[in-house]
XYZ file of C-alpha atoms in Angstrom:
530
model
C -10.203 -8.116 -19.568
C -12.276 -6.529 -22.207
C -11.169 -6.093 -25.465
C -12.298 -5.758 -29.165
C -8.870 -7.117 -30.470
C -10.848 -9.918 -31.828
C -11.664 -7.835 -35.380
C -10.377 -9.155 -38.612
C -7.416 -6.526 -39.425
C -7.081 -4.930 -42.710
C -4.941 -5.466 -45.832
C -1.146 -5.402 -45.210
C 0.227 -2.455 -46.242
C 4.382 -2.247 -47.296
C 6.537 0.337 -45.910
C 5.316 1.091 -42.630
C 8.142 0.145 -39.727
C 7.291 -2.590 -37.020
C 4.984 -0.849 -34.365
C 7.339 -1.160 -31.574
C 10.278 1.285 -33.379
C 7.893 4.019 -34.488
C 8.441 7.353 -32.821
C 6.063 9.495 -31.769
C 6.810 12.282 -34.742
C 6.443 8.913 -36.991
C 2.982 8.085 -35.647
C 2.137 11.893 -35.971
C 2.866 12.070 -39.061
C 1.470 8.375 -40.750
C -1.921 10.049 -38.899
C -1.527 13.357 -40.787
C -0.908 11.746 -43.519
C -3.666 9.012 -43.511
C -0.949 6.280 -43.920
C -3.215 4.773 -41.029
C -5.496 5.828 -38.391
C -5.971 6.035 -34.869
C -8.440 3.591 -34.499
C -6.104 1.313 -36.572
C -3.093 1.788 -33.915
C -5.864 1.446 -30.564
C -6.239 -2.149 -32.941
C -3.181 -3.339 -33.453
C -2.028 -2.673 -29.831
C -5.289 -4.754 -28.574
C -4.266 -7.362 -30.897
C -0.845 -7.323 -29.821
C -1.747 -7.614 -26.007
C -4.318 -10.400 -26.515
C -1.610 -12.028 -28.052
C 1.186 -12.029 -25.052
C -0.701 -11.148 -22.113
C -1.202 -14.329 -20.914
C 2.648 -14.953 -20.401
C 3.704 -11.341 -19.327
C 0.823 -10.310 -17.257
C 1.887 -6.884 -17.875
C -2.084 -5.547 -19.068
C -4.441 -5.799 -16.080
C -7.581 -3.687 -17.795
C -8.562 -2.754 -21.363
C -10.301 0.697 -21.446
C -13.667 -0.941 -23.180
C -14.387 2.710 -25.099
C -11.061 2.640 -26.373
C -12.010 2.573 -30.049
C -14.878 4.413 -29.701
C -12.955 6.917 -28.693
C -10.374 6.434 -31.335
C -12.871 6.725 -33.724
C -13.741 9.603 -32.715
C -10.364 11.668 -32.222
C -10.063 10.444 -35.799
C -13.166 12.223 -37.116
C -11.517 15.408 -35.154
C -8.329 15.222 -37.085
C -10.658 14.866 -40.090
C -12.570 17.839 -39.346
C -10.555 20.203 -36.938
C -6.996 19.090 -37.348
C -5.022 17.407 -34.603
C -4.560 18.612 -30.876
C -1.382 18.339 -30.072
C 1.215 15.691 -31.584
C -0.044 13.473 -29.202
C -3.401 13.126 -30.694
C -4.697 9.713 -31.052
C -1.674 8.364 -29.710
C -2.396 5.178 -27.104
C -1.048 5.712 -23.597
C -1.286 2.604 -20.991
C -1.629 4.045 -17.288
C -0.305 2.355 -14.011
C -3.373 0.834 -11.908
C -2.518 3.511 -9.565
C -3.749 6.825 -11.982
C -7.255 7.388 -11.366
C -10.052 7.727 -14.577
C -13.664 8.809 -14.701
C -14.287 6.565 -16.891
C -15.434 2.917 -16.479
C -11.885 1.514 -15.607
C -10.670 0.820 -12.003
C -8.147 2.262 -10.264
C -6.982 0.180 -7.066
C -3.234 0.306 -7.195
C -3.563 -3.338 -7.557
C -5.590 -3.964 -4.917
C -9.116 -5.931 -4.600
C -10.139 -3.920 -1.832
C -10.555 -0.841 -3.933
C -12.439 -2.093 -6.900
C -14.882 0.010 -7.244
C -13.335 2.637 -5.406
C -12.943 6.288 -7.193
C -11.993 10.088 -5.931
C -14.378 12.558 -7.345
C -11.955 13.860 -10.267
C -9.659 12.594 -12.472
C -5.969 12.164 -12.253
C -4.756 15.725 -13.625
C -2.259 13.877 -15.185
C -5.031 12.034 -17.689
C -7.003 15.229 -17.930
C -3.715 16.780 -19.786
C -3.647 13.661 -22.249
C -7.147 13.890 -22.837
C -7.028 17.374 -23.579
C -4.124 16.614 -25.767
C -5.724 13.851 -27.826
C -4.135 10.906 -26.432
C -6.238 7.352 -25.766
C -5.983 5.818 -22.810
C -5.966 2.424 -23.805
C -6.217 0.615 -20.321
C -4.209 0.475 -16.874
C -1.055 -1.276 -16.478
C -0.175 -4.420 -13.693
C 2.163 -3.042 -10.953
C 2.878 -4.377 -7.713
C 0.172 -4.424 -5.453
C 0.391 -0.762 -3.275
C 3.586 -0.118 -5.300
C 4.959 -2.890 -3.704
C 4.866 -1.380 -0.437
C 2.363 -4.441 1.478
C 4.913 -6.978 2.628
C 8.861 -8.170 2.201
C 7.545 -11.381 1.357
C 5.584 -10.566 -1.713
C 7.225 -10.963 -5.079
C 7.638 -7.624 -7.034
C 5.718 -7.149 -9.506
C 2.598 -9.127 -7.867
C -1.340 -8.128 -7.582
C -4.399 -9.893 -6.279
C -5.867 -7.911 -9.408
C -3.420 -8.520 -12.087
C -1.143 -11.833 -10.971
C 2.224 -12.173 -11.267
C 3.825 -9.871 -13.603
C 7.051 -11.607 -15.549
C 10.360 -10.287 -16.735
C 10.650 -10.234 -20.860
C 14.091 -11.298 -21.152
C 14.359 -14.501 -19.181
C 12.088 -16.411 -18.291
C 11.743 -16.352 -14.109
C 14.031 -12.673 -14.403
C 12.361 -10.059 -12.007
C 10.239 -7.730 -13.640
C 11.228 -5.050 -10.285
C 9.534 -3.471 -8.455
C 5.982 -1.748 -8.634
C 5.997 -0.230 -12.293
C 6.926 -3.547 -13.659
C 3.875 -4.174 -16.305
C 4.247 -0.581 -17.618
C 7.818 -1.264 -18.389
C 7.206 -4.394 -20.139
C 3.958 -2.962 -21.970
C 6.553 -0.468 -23.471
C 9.097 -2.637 -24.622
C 6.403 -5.265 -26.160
C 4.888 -2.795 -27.775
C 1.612 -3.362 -26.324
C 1.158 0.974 -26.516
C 2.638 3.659 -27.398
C 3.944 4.832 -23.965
C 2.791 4.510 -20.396
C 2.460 6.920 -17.628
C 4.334 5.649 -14.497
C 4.809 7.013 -10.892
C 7.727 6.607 -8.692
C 8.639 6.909 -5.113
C 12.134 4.759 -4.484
C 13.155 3.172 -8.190
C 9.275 2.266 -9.338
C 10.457 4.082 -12.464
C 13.911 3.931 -12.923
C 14.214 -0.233 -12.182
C 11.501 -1.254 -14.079
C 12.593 0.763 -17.325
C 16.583 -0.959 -16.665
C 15.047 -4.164 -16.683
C 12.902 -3.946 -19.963
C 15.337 -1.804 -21.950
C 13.491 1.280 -22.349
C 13.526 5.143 -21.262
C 12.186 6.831 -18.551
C 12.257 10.481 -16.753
C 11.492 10.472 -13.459
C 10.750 13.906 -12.624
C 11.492 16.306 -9.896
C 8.684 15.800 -7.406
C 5.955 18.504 -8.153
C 6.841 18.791 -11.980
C 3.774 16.606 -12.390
C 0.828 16.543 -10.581
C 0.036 13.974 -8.767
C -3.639 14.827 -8.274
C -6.123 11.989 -7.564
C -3.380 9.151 -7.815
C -3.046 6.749 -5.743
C -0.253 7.668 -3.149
C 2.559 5.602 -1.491
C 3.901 9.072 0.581
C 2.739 12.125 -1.000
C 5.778 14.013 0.115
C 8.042 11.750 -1.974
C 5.719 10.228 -5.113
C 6.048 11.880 -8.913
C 4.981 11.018 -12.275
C 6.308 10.918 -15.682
C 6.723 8.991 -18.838
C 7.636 5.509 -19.921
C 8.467 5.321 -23.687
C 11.414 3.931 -26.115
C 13.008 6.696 -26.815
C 14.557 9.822 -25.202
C 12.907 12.596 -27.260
C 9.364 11.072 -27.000
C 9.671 10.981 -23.377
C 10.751 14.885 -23.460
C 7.586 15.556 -25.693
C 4.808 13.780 -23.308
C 6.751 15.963 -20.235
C 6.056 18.918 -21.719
C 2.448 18.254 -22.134
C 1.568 16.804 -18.368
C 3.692 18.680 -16.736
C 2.768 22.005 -14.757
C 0.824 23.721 -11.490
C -2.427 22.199 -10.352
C -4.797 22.836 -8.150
C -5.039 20.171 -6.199
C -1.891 19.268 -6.108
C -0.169 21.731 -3.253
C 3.610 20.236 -3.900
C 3.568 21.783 -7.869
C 3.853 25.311 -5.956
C 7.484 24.440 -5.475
C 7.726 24.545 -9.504
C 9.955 28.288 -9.880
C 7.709 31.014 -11.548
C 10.524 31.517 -13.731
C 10.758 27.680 -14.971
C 9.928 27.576 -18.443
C 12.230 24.622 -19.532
C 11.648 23.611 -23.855
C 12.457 19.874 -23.045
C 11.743 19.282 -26.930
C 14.365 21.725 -27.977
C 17.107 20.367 -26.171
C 16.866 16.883 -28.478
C 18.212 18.855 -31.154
C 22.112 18.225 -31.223
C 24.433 16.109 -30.238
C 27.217 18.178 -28.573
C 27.900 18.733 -25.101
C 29.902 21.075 -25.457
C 30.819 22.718 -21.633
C 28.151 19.848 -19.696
C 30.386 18.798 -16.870
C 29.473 15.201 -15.832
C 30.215 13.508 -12.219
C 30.720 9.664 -11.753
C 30.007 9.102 -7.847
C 31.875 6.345 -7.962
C 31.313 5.310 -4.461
C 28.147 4.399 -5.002
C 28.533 1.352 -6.984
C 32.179 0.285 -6.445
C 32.390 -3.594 -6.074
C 29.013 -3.715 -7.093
C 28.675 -4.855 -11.251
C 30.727 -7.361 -12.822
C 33.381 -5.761 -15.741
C 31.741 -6.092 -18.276
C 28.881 -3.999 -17.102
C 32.176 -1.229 -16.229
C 33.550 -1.592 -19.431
C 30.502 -0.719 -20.920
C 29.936 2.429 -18.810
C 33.523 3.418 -19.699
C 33.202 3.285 -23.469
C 29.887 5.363 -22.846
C 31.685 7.789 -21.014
C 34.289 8.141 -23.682
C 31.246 8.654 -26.104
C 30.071 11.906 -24.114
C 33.510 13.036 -23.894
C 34.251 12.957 -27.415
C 30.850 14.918 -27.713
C 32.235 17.530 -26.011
C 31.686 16.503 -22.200
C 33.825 16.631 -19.180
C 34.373 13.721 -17.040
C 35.066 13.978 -13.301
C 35.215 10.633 -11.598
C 35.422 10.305 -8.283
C 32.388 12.752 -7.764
C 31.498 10.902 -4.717
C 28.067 11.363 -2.913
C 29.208 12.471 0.644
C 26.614 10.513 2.841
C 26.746 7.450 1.222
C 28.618 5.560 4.242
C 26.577 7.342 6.818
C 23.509 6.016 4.974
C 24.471 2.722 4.283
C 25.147 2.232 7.884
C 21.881 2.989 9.057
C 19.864 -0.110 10.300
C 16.375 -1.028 8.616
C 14.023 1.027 10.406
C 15.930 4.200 10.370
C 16.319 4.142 6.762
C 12.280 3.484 6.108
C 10.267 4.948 9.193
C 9.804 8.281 6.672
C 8.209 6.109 4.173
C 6.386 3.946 6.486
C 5.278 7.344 8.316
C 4.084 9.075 5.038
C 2.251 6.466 3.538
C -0.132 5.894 6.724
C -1.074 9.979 6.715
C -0.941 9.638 2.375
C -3.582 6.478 2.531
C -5.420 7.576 5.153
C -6.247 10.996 3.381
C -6.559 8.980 -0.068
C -9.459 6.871 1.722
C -11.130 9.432 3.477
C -11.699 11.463 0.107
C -12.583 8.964 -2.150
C -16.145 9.802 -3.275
C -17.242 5.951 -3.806
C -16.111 3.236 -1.565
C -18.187 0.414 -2.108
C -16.037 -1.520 1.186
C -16.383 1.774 3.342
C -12.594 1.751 4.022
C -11.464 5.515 5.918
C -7.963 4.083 7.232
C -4.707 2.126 7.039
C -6.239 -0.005 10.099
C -9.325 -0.836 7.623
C -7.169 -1.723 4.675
C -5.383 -4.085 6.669
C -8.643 -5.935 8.283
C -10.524 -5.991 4.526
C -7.148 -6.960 2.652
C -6.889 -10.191 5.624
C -10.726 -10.809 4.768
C -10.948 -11.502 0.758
C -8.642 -14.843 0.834
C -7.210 -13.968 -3.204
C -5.601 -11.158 -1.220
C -3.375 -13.796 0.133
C -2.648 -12.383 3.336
C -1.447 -15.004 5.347
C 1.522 -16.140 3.222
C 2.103 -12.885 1.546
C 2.180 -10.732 4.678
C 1.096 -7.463 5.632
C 4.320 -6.425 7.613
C 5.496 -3.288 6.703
C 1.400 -1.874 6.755
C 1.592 -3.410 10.583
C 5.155 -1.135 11.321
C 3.272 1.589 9.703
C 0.427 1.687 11.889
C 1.940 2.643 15.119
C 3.704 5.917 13.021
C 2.984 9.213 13.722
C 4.241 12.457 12.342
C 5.165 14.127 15.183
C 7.547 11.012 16.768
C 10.978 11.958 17.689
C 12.410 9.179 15.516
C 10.303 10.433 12.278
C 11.381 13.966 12.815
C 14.735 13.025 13.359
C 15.240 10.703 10.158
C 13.077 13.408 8.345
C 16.037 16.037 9.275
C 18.828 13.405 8.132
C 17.012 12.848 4.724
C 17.022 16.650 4.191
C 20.547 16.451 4.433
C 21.053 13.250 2.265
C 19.053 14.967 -0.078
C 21.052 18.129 -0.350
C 24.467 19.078 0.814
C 25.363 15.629 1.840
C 23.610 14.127 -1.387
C 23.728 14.203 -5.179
C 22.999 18.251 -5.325
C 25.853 18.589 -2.858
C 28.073 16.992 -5.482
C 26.961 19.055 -8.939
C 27.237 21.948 -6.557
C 30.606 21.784 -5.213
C 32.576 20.053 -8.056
C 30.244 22.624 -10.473
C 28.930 19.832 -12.457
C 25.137 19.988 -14.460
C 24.614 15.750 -13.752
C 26.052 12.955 -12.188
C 26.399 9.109 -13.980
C 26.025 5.837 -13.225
C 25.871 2.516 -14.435
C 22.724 0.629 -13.803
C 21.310 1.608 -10.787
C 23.450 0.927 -7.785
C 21.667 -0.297 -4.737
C 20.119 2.560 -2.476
C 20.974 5.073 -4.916
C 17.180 5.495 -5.382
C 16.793 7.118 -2.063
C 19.019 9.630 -2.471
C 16.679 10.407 -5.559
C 13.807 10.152 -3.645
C 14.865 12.675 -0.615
C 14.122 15.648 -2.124
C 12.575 14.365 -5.075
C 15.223 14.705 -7.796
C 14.985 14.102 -11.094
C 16.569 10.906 -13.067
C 16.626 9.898 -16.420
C 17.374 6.363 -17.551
C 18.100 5.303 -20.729
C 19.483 1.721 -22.512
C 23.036 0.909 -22.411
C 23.783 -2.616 -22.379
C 23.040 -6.537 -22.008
C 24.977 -8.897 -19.666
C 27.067 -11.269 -21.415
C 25.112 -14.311 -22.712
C 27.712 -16.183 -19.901
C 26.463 -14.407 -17.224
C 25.881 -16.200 -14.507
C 21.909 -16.393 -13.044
C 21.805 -14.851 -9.501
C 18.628 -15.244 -7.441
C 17.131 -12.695 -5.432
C 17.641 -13.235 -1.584
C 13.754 -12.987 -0.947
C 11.904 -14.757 -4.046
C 12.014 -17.640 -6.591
C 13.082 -14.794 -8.968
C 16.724 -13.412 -11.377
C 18.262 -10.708 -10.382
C 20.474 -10.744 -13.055
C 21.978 -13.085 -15.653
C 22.569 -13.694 -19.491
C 21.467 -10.951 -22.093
C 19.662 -9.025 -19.208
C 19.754 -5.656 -19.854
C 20.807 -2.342 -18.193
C 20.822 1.369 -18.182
C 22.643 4.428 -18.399
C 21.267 6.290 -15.291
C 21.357 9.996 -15.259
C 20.620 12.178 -11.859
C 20.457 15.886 -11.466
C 19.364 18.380 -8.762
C 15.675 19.642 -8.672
C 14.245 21.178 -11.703
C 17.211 19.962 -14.236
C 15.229 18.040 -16.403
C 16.013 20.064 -19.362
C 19.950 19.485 -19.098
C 19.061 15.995 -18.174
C 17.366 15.291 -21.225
C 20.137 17.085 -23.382
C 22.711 14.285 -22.107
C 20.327 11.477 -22.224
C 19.101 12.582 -26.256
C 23.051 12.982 -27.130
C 23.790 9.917 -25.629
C 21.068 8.324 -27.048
C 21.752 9.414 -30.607
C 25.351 8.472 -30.479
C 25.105 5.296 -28.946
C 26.045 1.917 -30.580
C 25.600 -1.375 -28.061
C 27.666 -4.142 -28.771
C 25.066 -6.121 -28.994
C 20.933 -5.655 -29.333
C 18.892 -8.478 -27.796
C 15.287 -8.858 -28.239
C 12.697 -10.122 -25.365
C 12.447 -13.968 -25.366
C 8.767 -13.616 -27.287
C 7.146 -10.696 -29.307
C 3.912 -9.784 -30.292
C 3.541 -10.349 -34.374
C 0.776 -8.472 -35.131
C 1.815 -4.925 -36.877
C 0.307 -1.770 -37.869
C 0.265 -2.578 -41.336
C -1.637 -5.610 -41.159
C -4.772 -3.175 -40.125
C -3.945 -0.322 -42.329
C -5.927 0.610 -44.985
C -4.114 2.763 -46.984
């Protein structure tokens, strides 16, 4: 991993906040006002990443022209004035977002170094435009964890073993898990993410940190490396609520090459940054599908959801529990393969047109049946004891097979009437709440791609007992491990998501506020030179 983190920093400069806290007006405005410079933020974040990588595992590629180029969006501010509030800020992207630039993107993967589509991910064409740096890619799970049961979340051939901030052996979840913990370290500013079934949403509970994911087709998901095109979107990792609603705005939109963005409504012209304005809610209706997680989280983790309920209803919010989700027993019924033969379906047509148009492929891969004979052929791959199962059930899938088209039907329905817009629409609510994020409840997200919003809410008690995962050496949960405030809505409701999330955000007190079990030290200040 390249890096020029190495440079002696600056004089320490008083009165600018630790790195990790700063919002992005903050950062906008210490740039306007030459309090420090771009090229000192790209710095300190390189410093900051040398300095904890090595336990976290959460950076898997420095972008090697990253201070060139922050040199040079400072000379624009200098002589042109600044993009967009996002200029010069550092963005880490997941190893799944494709670049033109020097850096990989192979989704984890060694079989796709090298590997590249002919354009850009649309997605970091909009940052560029905006003035953002891309400071490197992000660790993930290796194909957003979609390879093998046996594998370990949060594990690549590319990027090894990405580790949970809080506890030491805790789960980092699922694919987005070195994003989430970039975040939270403060190793950038914020990180773009992608999500299919919780890649988002999980990894953002686990390191105490915000994230939207959007309604499918808010964001383009041009040249990025798919799981199933029919159910992957993209948004924003960050600390905080309104930041998130600012970098949404700016990559969000039609695109070209990106068919599924049609579905955004011509009349959808959502101001995601005015709605983290106030903190009233007065006339939101709220839902608590309570038979989603009953039984599931110990009390403190209720009592915790409670109080925060009685926070948005003293801000001017209705409560209705008992807002269940109709087909949750009908779903949670279902054996294995009928809840997954849509996924494993749409990720062999998703790869295989992924392959087939990449415009350099050094190993000559076209299919899922060549991925599987390369991945079994480089031994750090790890093939025989990390599996290739669920790419082997794939294989035999085919879009027009009774059993696809049937599940494919049922999810349509689990996605709407029977799902979470059937409840806002009959009990006339704008979002549903939960605590944490109950098990499954990422599918019914994932359906018909609607939107969620997490945000912090709480640690376990420091008594908590440690509970293993079933398949790994790994915590699922235990003491001071945090979790979220999870808010869901139907297609195309991120603006009244965001309201709730910013209100909740601003009103919020925790109990407690634990910190991740090391930090980088290395601040802004001590490379500023003003």
């Amino acid at each position: 991993m390249n890096s020029e983190s190495n440079l002696l920093p600056k004089a320490h400069v008083p009165g600018i906040p630790p790195i990790v806290d700063l919002t992005l007006e903050q950062i906008a405005a210490g740039l306007d006002e030459e309090q420090f410079t771009t090229e000192d933020l790209v710095s300190t974040y390189l410093a900051r990443i040398a300095e904890v990588n090595d336990e976290f595992n959460a950076v898997v590629e420095i972008n090697e022209d990253a201070l060139i180029q922050a040199r040079e969006l400072d000379e624009w501010r200098r002589t042109q004035g600044r993009k967009s509030i996002l200029h010069g800020v550092p963005f880490l992207l997941k190893d799944s977002i494709v670049t033109t630039d020097k850096m990989q993107a192979t989704a984890g993967s060694l079989v796709l170094i090298g590997a590249k589509p002919s354009r850009e991910a649309t997605v970091v064409t909009k940052l560029r435009a905006a003035g953002a740096v891309i400071l490197g890619k992000a660790n993930m799970a290796e194909w957003a964890n979609f390879r093998a049961d046996t594998t370990l979340a949060g594990w690549s051939p590319r990027g090894g073993q990405a580790k949970g901030i809080y506890y030491r052996g805790a789960r980092p979840h699922v694919s987005s898990s070195g994003t989430a913990a970039a975040v939270r370290l403060g190793l950038c500013f914020a990180a773009i993410d992608s999500e299919t079934d919780g890649s988002m949403v999980k990894p953002a509970q686990a390191h105490n940190i915000v994230t939207i994911k959007p309604t499918t087709g808010l964001v383009s998901r041009a040249s990025c490396i798919p799981l199933a095109d029919t159910l992957d979107t993209i948004g924003p990792m960050t600390r905080f609520v309104k930041d998130a609603a600012k970098i949404l705005k700016v990559i969000a939109g039609k695109c070209i090459f990106d068919a599924v963005t049609d579905k955004i409504p011509h009349d959808f012209e959502p101001d995601f940054n005015a709605v983290c304005s106030g903190i009233t809610l007065n006339g939101i209706r709220l839902g608590v599908p309570t038979n989603f997680f009953r039984d599931e989280f110990p009390e403190s983790v209720l009592e915790t959801f409670a109080r925060a309920l009685a926070v948005l209803e003293e801000a001017g919010a209705s409560v209705v529990h008992e807002a269940n989700i109709v087909g949750v027993d009908e779903y949670m019924q279902l054996d294995l393969w009928s809840k997954e033969v849509v996924m494993h379906t749409d990720f062999k047509t998703s790869i295989n047109r992924y392959l087939q148009e990449l415009h350099t492929n050094p190993y000559g891969i076209k299919s899922l049946d060549d991925l599987i004979a390369m991945t079994k052929s480089i031994p750090e791959e790890e093939a025989t004891s990390r599996g290739t199962e669920l790419w082997e059930a794939a294989r035999g899938t085919t879009p027009d097979d009774a059993n696809y088209l049937f599940a494919k039907e049922r999810e349509w329905r689990l996605g709407n009437e029977e799902g979470i817009p059937g409840a806002i629409k009959n009990l006339k609510l704008d979002a549903l709440l939960m605590p944490s994020v109950p098990k499954q409840s990422t599918h019914f997200a994932m359906f018909q791609g609607t939107p969620i919003i997490a945000v912090p809410l709480g640690f376990y008690p420091a008594d908590q007992p440690l509970k293993k995962r079933t398949n790994g050496d790994v915590y699922e949960s235990g003491p001071n491990f945090p979790y979220c405030l999870s808010i869901w809505g139907e297609r195309f409701s991120e603006e009244k998501l965001i309201r709730i999330a910013y209100c909740f955000e601003q009103l919020w007190t925790p109990k407690v506020t634990i910190q991740p079990f090391r930090m980088p030290i290395t601040e802004l200040k001590d490379w500023s030179a003003f």
